[in-house]
Tab-separated table of C-alpha atoms and ligand atoms in Angstrom:
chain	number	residue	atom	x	y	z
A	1	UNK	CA	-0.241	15.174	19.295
A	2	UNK	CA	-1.834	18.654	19.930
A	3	UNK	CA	-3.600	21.084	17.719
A	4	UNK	CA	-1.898	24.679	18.438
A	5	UNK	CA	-3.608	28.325	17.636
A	6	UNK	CA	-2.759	28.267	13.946
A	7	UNK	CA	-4.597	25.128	13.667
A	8	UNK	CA	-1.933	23.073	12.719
A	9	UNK	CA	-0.445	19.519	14.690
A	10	UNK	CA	2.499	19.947	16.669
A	11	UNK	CA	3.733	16.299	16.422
A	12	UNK	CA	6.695	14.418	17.229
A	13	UNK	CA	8.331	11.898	14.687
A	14	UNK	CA	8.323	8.225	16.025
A	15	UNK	CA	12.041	8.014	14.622
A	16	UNK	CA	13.905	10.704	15.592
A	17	UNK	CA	11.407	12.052	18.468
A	18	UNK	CA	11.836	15.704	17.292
A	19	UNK	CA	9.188	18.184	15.803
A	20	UNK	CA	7.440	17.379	12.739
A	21	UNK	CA	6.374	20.087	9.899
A	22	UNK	CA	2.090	19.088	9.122
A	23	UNK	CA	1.684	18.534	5.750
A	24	UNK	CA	-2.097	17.801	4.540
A	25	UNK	CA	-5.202	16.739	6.788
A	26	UNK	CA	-7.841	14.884	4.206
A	27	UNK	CA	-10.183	15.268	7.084
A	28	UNK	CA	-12.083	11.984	8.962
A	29	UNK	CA	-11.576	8.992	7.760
A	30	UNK	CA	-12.793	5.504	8.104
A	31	UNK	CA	-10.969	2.294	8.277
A	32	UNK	CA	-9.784	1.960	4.710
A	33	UNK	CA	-10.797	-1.481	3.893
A	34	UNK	CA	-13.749	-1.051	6.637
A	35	UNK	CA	-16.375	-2.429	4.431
A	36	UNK	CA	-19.613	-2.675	6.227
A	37	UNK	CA	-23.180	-3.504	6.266
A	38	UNK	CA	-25.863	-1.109	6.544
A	39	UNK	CA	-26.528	-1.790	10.412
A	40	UNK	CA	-23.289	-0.590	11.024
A	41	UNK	CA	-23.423	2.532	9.560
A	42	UNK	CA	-24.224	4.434	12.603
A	43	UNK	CA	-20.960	2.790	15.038
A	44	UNK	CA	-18.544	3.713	12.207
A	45	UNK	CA	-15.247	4.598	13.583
A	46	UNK	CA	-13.558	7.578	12.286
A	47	UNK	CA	-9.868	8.912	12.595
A	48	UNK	CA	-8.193	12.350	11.246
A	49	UNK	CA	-6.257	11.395	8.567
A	50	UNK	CA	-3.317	13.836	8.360
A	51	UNK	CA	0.622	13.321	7.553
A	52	UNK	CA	3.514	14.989	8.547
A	53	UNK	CA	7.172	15.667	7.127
A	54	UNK	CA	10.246	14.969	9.794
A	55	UNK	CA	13.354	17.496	8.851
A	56	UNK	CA	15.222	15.066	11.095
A	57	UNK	CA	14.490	11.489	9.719
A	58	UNK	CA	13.032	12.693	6.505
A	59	UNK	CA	9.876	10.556	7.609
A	60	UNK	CA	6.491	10.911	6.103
A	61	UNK	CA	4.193	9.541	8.319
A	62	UNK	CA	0.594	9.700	9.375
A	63	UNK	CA	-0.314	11.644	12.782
A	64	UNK	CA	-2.751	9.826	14.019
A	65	UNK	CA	-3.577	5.796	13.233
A	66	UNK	CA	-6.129	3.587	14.234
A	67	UNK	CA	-5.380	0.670	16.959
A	68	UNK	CA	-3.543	-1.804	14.341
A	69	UNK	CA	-6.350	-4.512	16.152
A	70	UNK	CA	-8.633	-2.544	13.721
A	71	UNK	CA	-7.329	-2.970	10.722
A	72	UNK	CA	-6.152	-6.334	10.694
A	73	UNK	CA	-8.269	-9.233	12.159
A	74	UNK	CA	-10.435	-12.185	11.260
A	75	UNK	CA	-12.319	-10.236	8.497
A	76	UNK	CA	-9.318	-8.643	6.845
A	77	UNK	CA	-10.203	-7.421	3.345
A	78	UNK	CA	-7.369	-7.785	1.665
A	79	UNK	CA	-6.203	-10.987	-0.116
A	80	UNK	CA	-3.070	-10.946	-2.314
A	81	UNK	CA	-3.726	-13.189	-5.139
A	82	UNK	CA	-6.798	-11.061	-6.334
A	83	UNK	CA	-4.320	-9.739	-9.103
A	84	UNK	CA	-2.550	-12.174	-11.536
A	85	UNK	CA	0.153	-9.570	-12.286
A	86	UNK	CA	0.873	-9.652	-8.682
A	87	UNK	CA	1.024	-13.328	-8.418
A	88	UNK	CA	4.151	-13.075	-11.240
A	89	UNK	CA	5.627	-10.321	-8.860
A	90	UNK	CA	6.025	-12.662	-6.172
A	91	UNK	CA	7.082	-15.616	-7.987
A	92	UNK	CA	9.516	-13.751	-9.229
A	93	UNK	CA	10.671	-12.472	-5.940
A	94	UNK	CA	10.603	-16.119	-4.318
A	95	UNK	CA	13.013	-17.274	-7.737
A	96	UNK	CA	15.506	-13.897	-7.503
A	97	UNK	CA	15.788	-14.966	-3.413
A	98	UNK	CA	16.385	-18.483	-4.101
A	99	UNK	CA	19.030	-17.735	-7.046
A	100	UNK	CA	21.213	-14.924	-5.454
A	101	UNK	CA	20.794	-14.971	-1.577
A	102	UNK	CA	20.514	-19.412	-0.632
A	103	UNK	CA	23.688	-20.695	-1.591
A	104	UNK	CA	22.362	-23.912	0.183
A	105	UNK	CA	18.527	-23.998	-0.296
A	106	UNK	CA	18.231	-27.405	1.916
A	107	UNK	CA	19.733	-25.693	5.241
A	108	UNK	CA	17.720	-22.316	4.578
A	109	UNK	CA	15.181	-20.944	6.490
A	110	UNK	CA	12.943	-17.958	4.847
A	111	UNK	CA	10.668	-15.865	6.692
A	112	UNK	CA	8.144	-13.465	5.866
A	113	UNK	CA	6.371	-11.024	7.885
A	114	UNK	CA	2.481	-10.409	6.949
A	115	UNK	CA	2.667	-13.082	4.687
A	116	UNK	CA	-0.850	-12.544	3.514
A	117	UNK	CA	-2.488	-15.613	1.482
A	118	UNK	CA	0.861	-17.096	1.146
A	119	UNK	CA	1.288	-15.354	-2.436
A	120	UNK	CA	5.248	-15.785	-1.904
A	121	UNK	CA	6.240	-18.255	0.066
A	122	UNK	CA	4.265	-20.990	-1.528
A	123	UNK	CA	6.760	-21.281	-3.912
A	124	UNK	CA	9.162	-22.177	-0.695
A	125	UNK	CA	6.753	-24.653	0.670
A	126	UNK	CA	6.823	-26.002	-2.828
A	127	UNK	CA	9.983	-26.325	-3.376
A	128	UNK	CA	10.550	-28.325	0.189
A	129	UNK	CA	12.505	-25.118	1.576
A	130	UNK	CA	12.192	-24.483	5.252
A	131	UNK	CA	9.844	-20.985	5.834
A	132	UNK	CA	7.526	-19.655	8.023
A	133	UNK	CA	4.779	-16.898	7.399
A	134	UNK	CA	3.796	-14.517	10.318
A	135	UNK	CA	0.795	-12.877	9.528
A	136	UNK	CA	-1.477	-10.749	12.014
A	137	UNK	CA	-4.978	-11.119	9.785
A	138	UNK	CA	-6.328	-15.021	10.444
A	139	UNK	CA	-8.524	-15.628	7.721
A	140	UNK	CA	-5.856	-14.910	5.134
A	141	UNK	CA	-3.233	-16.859	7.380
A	142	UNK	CA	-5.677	-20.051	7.345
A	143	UNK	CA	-6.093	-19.458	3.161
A	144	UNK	CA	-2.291	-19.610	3.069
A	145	UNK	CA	-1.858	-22.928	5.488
A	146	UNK	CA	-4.659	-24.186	3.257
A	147	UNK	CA	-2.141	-23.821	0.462
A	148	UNK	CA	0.555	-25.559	2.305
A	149	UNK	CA	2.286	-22.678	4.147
A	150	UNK	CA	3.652	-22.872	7.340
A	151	UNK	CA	1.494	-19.517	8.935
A	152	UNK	CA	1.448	-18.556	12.195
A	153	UNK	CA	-1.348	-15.581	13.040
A	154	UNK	CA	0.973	-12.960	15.234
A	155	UNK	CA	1.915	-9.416	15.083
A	156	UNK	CA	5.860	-9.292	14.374
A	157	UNK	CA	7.878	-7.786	17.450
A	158	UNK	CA	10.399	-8.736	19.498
A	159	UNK	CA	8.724	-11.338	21.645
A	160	UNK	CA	7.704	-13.383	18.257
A	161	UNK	CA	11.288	-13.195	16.789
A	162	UNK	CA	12.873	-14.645	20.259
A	163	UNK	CA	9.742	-17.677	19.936
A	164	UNK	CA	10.675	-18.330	16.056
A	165	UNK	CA	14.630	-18.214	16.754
A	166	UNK	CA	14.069	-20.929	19.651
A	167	UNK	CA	11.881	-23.283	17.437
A	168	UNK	CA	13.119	-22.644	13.833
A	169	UNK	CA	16.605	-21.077	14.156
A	170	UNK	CA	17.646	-18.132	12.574
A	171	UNK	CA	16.769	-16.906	9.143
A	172	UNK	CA	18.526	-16.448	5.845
A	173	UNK	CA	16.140	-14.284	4.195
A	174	UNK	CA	13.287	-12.066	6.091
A	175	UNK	CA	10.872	-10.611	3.668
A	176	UNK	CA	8.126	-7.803	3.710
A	177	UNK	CA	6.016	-6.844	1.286
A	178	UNK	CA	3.613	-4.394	1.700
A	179	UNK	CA	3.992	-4.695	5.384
A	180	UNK	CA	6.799	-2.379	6.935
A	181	UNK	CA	4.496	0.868	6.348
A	182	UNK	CA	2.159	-0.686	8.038
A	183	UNK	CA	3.922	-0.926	11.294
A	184	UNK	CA	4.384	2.015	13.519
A	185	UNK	CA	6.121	0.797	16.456
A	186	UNK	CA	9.569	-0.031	13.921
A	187	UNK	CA	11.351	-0.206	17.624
A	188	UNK	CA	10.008	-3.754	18.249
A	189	UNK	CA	10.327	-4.948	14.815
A	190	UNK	CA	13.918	-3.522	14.688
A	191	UNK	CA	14.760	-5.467	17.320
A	192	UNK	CA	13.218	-8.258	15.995
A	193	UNK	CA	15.034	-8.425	12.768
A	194	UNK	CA	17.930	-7.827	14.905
A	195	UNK	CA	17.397	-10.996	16.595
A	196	UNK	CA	16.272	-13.293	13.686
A	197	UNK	CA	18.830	-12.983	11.173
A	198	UNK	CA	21.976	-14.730	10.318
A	199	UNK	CA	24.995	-12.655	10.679
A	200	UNK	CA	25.405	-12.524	6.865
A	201	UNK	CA	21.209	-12.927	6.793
A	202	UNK	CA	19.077	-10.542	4.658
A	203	UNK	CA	16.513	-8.596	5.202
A	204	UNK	CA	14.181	-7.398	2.196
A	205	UNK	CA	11.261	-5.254	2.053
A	206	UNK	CA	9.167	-3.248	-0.434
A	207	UNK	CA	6.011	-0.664	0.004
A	208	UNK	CA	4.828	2.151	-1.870
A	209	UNK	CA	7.902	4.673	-2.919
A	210	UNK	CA	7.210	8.493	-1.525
A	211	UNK	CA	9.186	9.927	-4.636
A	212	UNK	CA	6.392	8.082	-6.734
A	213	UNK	CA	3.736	9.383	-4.739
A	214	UNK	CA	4.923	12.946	-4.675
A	215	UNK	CA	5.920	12.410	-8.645
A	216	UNK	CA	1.942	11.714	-9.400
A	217	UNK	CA	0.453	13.258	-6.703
A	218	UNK	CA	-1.411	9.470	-5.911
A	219	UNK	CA	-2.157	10.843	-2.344
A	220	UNK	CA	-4.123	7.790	-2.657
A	221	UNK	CA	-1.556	5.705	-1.029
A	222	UNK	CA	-2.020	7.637	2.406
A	223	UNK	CA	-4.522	5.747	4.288
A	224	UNK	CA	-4.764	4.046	7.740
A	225	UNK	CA	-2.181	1.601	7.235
A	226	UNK	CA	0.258	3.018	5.656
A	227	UNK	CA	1.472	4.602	8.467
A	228	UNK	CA	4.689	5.644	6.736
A	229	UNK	CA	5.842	6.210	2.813
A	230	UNK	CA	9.423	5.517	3.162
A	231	UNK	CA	12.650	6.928	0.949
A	232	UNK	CA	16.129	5.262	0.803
A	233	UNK	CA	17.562	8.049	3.035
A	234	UNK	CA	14.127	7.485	5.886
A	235	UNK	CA	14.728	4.095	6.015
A	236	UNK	CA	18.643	4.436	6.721
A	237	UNK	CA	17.840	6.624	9.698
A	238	UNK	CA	14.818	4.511	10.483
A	239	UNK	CA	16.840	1.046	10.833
A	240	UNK	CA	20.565	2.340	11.660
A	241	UNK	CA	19.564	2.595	15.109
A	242	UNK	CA	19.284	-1.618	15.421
A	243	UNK	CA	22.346	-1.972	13.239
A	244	UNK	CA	21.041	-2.150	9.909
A	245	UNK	CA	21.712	-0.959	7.203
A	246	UNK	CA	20.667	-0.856	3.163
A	247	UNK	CA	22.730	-2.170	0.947
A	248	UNK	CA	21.002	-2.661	-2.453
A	249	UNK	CA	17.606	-0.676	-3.192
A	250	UNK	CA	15.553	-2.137	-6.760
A	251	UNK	CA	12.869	0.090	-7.704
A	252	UNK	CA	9.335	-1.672	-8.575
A	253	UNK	CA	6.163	-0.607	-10.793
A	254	UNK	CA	3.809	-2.456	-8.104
A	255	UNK	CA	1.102	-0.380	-6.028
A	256	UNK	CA	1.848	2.573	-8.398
A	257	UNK	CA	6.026	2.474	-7.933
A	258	UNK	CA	7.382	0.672	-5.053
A	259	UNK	CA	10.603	0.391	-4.008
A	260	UNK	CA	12.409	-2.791	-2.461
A	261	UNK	CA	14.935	-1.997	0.387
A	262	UNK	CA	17.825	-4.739	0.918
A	263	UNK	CA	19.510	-4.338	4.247
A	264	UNK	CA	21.561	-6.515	6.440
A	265	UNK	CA	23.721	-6.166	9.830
A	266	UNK	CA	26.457	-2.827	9.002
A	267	UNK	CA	28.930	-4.489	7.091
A	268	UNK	CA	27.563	-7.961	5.999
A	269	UNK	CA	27.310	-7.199	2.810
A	270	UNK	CA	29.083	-4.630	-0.254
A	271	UNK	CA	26.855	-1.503	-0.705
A	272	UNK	CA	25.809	-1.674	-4.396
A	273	UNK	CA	25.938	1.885	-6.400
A	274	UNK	CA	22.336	1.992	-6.359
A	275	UNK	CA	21.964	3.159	-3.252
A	276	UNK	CA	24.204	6.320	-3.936
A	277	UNK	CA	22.262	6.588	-7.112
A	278	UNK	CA	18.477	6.123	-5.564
A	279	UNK	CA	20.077	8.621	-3.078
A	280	UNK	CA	20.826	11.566	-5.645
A	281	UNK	CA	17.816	10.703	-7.561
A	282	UNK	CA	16.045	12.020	-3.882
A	283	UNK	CA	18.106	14.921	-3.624
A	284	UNK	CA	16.898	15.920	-7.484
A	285	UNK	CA	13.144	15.313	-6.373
A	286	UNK	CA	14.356	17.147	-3.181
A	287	UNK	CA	12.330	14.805	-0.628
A	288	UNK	CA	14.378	16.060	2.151
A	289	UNK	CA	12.757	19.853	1.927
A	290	UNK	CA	9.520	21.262	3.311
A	291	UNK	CA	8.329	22.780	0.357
A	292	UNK	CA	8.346	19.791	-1.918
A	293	UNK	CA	5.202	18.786	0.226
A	294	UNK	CA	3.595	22.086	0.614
A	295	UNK	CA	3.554	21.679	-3.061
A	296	UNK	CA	2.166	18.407	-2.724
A	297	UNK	CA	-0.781	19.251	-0.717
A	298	UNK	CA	-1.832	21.761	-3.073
A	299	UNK	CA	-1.442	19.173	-5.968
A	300	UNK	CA	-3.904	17.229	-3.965
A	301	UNK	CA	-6.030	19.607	-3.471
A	302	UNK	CA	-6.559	20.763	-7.210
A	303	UNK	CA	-6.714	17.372	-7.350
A	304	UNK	CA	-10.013	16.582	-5.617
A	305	UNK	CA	-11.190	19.909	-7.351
A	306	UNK	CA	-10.586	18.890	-10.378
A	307	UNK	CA	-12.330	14.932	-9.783
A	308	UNK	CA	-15.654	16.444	-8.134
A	309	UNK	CA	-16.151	19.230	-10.587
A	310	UNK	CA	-15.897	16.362	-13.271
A	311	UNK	CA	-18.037	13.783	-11.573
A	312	UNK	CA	-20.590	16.704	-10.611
A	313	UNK	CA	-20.593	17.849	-14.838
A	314	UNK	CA	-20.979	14.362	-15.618
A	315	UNK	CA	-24.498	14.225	-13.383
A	316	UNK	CA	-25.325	16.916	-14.928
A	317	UNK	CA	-25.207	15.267	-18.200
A	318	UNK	CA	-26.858	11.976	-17.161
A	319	UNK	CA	-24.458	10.037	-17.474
A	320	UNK	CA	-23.953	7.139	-15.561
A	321	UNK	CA	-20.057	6.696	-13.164
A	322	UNK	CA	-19.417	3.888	-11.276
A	323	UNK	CA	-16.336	2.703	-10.073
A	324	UNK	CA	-14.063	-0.207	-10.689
A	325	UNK	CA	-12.044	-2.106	-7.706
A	326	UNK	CA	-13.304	-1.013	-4.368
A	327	UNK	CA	-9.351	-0.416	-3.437
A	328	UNK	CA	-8.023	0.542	0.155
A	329	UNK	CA	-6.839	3.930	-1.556
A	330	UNK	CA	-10.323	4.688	-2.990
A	331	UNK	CA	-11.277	5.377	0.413
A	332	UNK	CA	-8.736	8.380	1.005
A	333	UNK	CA	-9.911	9.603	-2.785
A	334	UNK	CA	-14.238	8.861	-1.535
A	335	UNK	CA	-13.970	10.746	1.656
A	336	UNK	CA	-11.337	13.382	1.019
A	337	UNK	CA	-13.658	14.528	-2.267
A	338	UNK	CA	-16.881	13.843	-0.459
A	339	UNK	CA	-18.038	11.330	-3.400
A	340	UNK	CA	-21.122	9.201	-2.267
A	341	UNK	CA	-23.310	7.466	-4.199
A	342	UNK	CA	-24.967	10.550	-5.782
A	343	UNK	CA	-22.029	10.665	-8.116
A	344	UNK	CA	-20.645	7.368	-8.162
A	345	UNK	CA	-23.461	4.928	-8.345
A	346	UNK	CA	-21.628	1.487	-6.732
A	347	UNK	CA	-18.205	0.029	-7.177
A	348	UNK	CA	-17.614	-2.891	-8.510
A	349	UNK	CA	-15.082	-5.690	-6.809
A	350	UNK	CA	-13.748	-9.268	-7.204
A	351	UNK	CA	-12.939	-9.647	-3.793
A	352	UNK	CA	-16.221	-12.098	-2.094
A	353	UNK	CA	-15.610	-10.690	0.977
A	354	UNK	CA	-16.259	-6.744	0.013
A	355	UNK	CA	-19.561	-7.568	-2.235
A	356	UNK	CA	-23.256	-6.780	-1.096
A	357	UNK	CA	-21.270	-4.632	1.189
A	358	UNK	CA	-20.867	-0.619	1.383
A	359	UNK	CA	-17.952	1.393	1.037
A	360	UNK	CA	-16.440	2.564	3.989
A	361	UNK	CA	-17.521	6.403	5.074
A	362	UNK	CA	-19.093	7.296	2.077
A	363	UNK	CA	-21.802	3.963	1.962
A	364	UNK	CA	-21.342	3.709	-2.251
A	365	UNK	CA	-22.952	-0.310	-2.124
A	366	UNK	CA	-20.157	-2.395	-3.862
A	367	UNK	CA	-21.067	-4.867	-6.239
A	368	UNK	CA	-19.538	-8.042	-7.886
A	369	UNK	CA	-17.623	-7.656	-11.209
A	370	UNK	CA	-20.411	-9.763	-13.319
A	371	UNK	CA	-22.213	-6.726	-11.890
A	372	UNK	CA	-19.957	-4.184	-14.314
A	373	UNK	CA	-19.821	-6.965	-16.900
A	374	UNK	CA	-23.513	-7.004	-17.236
A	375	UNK	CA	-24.541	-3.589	-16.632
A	376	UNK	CA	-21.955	-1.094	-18.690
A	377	UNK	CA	-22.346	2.406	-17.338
A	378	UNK	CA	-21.059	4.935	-19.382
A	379	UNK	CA	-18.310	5.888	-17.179
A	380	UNK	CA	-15.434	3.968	-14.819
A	381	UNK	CA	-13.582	5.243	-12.161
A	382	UNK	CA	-10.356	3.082	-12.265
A	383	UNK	CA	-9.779	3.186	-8.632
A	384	UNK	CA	-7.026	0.251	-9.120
A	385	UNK	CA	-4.876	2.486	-11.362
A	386	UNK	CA	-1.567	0.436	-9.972
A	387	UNK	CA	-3.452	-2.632	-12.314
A	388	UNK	CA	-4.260	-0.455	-15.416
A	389	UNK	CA	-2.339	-2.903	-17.671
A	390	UNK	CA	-4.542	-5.875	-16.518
A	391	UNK	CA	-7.446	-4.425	-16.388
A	392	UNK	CA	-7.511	-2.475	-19.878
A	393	UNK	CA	-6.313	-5.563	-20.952
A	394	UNK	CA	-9.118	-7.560	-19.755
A	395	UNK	CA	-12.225	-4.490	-20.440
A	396	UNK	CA	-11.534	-4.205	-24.340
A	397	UNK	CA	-14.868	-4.859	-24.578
A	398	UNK	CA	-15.860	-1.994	-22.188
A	399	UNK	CA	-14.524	0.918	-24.473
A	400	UNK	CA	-15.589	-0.862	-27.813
A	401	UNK	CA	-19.204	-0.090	-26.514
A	402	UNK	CA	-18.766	3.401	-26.205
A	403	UNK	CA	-17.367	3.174	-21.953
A	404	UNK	CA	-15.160	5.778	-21.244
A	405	UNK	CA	-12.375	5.354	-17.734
A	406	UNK	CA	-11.949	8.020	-15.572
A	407	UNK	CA	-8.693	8.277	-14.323
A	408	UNK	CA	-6.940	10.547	-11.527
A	409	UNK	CA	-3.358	9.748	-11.264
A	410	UNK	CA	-0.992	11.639	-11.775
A	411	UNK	CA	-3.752	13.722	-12.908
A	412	UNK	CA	-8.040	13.631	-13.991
A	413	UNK	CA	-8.299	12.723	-17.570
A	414	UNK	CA	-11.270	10.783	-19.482
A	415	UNK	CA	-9.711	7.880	-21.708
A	416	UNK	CA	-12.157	6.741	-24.541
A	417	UNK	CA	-10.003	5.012	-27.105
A	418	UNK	CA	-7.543	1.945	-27.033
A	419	UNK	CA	-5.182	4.636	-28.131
A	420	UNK	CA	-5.422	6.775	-25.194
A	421	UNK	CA	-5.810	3.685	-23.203
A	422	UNK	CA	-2.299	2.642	-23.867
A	423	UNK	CA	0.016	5.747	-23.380
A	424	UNK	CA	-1.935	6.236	-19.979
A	425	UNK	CA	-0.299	2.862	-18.874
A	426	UNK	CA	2.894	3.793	-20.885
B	1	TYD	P1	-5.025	-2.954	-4.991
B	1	TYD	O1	-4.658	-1.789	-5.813
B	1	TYD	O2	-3.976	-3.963	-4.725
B	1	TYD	O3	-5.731	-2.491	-3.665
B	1	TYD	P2	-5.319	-1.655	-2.381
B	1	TYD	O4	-5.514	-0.195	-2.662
B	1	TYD	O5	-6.325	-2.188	-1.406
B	1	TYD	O6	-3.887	-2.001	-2.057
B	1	TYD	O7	-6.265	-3.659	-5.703
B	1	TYD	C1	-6.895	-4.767	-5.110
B	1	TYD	C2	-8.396	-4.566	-5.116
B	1	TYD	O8	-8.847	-4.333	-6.446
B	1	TYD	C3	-9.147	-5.780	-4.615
B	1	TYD	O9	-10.269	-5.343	-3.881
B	1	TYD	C4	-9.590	-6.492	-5.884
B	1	TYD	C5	-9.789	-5.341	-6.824
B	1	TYD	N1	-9.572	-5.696	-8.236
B	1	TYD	C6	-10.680	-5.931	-9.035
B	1	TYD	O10	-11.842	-5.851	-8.575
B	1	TYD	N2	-10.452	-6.256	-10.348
B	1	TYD	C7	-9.212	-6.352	-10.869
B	1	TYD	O11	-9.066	-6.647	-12.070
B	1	TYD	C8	-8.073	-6.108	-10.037
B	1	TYD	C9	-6.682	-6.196	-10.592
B	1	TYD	C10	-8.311	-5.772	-8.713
């Protein structure tokens, strides 16, 4: 990557190797779920985080990203099963795999890649079904064997697939969730898949949906490791070279609107109408043209504008913000903005791991939910907007004592009744 005269990146796609068009830079960035005590403040490593659009392989994809050894390790922030709503998605996944895709659950073998806590496949190891989780970050692997899942802690590539296909055989069912975007090198993992799967195997995976993101301007979703935001038509170019190819796509209301990809070996499987019909829904939000995310950039920018000039009235007022779930995203929002703890006093968090910490870049001190509970500021910033039904379901109380939320997706609006509450999660 270069920086040329105009000061914009002259970048090359890591599908299709040809020039990409810059979209947005939101300027240097931390680690996203970085969270760090005070003596590390000053060794704090930063990154540009800027994204780019591919005319070739209609890719959106970050420029630069951090060594992947950085974001996913022994301390890894991130544990699935903080969210009860996303424990039912992934039951639900396990019971949809299990009743359309093992016609003989006893001979199966399921796989899933960055497995996390085990959130899915402990309904495998339950039911006595053969799996195997693969998952890079080794505290979360050990919570998940501690559950009864078969982990192992590895990066997924090509070397790992040949190692699991010579112990375990080959797989029915190889699942992702939340994990593809995360993976730059796709070559490896291609190849991988390529390797693992039954002839008639599938191969399933869901992340964060760029026509949602461009929809509500939740910019949000761009962070370290979400190194791409896929579409139906970016992930047919991305995974026709290794002879894939999609044949079902299901949209999803998790992380904000997620889609799930199905995809198998090129004619394994009937192409269901909803690709064609995911496809044309694309061409309407016309993700394949340049100036659908110039448009987006200055959404985001009017965006921040519109957040900070709130936050900095607000002050002015004396009232009291803080913010609620000390999210990966909420570090794109914190450092884009330039929010510290002037304006946003500390963040609250359920997450053990994250509390009596700081937030990364910006150093707002995160604190533990009974924290909130206890306290009641007159202001939240609802940085887990993906889990607004939960949480407005669980913070009645919050609003019947005169809180108010902040929200900023798709847009900055103050909710202070149950009323307005409700047709925000509508
Ligand atoms: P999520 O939106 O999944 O985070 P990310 O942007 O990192 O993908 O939200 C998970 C985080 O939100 C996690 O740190 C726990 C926190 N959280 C709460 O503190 N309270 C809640 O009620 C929920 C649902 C999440």
């Amino acid at each position: 990557m270069t920086v040329n005269k105009n000061n914009k990146h002259s970048f090359c796609c890591r599908i299709s190797d040809k020039p990409s068009e810059s979209v947005i830079s939101y300027g240097k960035m931390p680690i996203a779920n970085g969270f760090l005590n005070s003596e590390e403040f000053s060794k704090e490593y930063f990154f540009e985080l800027a994204v780019t659009f591919c005319p070739t392989s209609k890719m959106f994809q970050l420029i630069e990203q951090p060594d992947p050894k950085m974001m996913f390790h022994e301390n890894y922030a991130f544990f699935s099963s903080t969210s009860n709503k996303m424990a039912e998605h992934f039951e639900k996944m396990a019971n949809n795999y299990t009743a359309n895709f093992l016609s003989n659950p006893k001979d199966a073998f399921v796989v899933e890649l960055g497995s996390n806590d085990g959130i899915m496949l402990r309904h495998f190891a339950k039911a006595g079904i053969k799996h195997l989780g693969i998952e890079p970050s080794s505290n979360v692997a050990e919570v998940a064997r501690q559950n009864g899942v078969n982990t192992i802690s590895e990066f997924f590539g090509e070397e790992t697939a040949r190692k699991v296909e010579a112990e375990y055989g080959k797989a029915d069912i190889i699942s992702a969730a939340n994990v593809m975007c995360h993976i730059p090198d796709l070559n490896s993992v291609g190849k991988g898949i390529g390797l693992l799967l039954k002839d008639t195997g599938i191969f399933v995976f869901e992340d964060p949906y760029l026509g949602d993101v461009i929809k509500k301007t939740s910019y949000d979703q761009i962070y370290d490791e979400h190194v791409y935001i896929f579409s139906v038509q970016s992930v047919l170019n991305a995974f026709s070279p290794y002879g894939l190819e999609v044949f079902h796509v299901d949209p999803q209301t998790t992380h904000g609107g997620s889609m799930r990809y199905y995809l198998c070996r090129k004619g394994a499987h009937a192409i269901k109408e909803s690709v064609g019909n995911q496809l044309k829904i694309e061409d309407s939000l016309r993700l394949d043209k340049i100036e659908t995310y110039e448009q987006f950039a200055r959404n985001c920018e009017q965006n921040k504008n519109d957040f900070v000039k709130l936050l900095k009235q607000l002050k002015a007022d004396g009232k009291r913000v803080v913010g609620y779930a000390a999210t990966s995203k909420s570090t794109t929002v914190l450092n884009y903005c330039d929010i510290g703890p002037d304006l946003i006093e500390y963040i609250c968090d359920t997450t053990p791991i994250k509390q009596g910490k700081f937030s990364p870049g910006m150093h707002i001190p995160i604190k533990s939910y009974e924290d909130f509970k206890n306290d009641r500021p007159d202001y939240a910033v609802l940085f887990a907007w993906n889990h607004a039904q939960e949480i407005f379901e669980k913070e009645k109380a919050f609003i019947d004592q005169g809180g108010k939320w902040i929200v900023f997706v798709p847009e900055v609006k103050v909710l202070s009744s149950q009323e307005s509450l409700i047709q925000n999660v509508a």
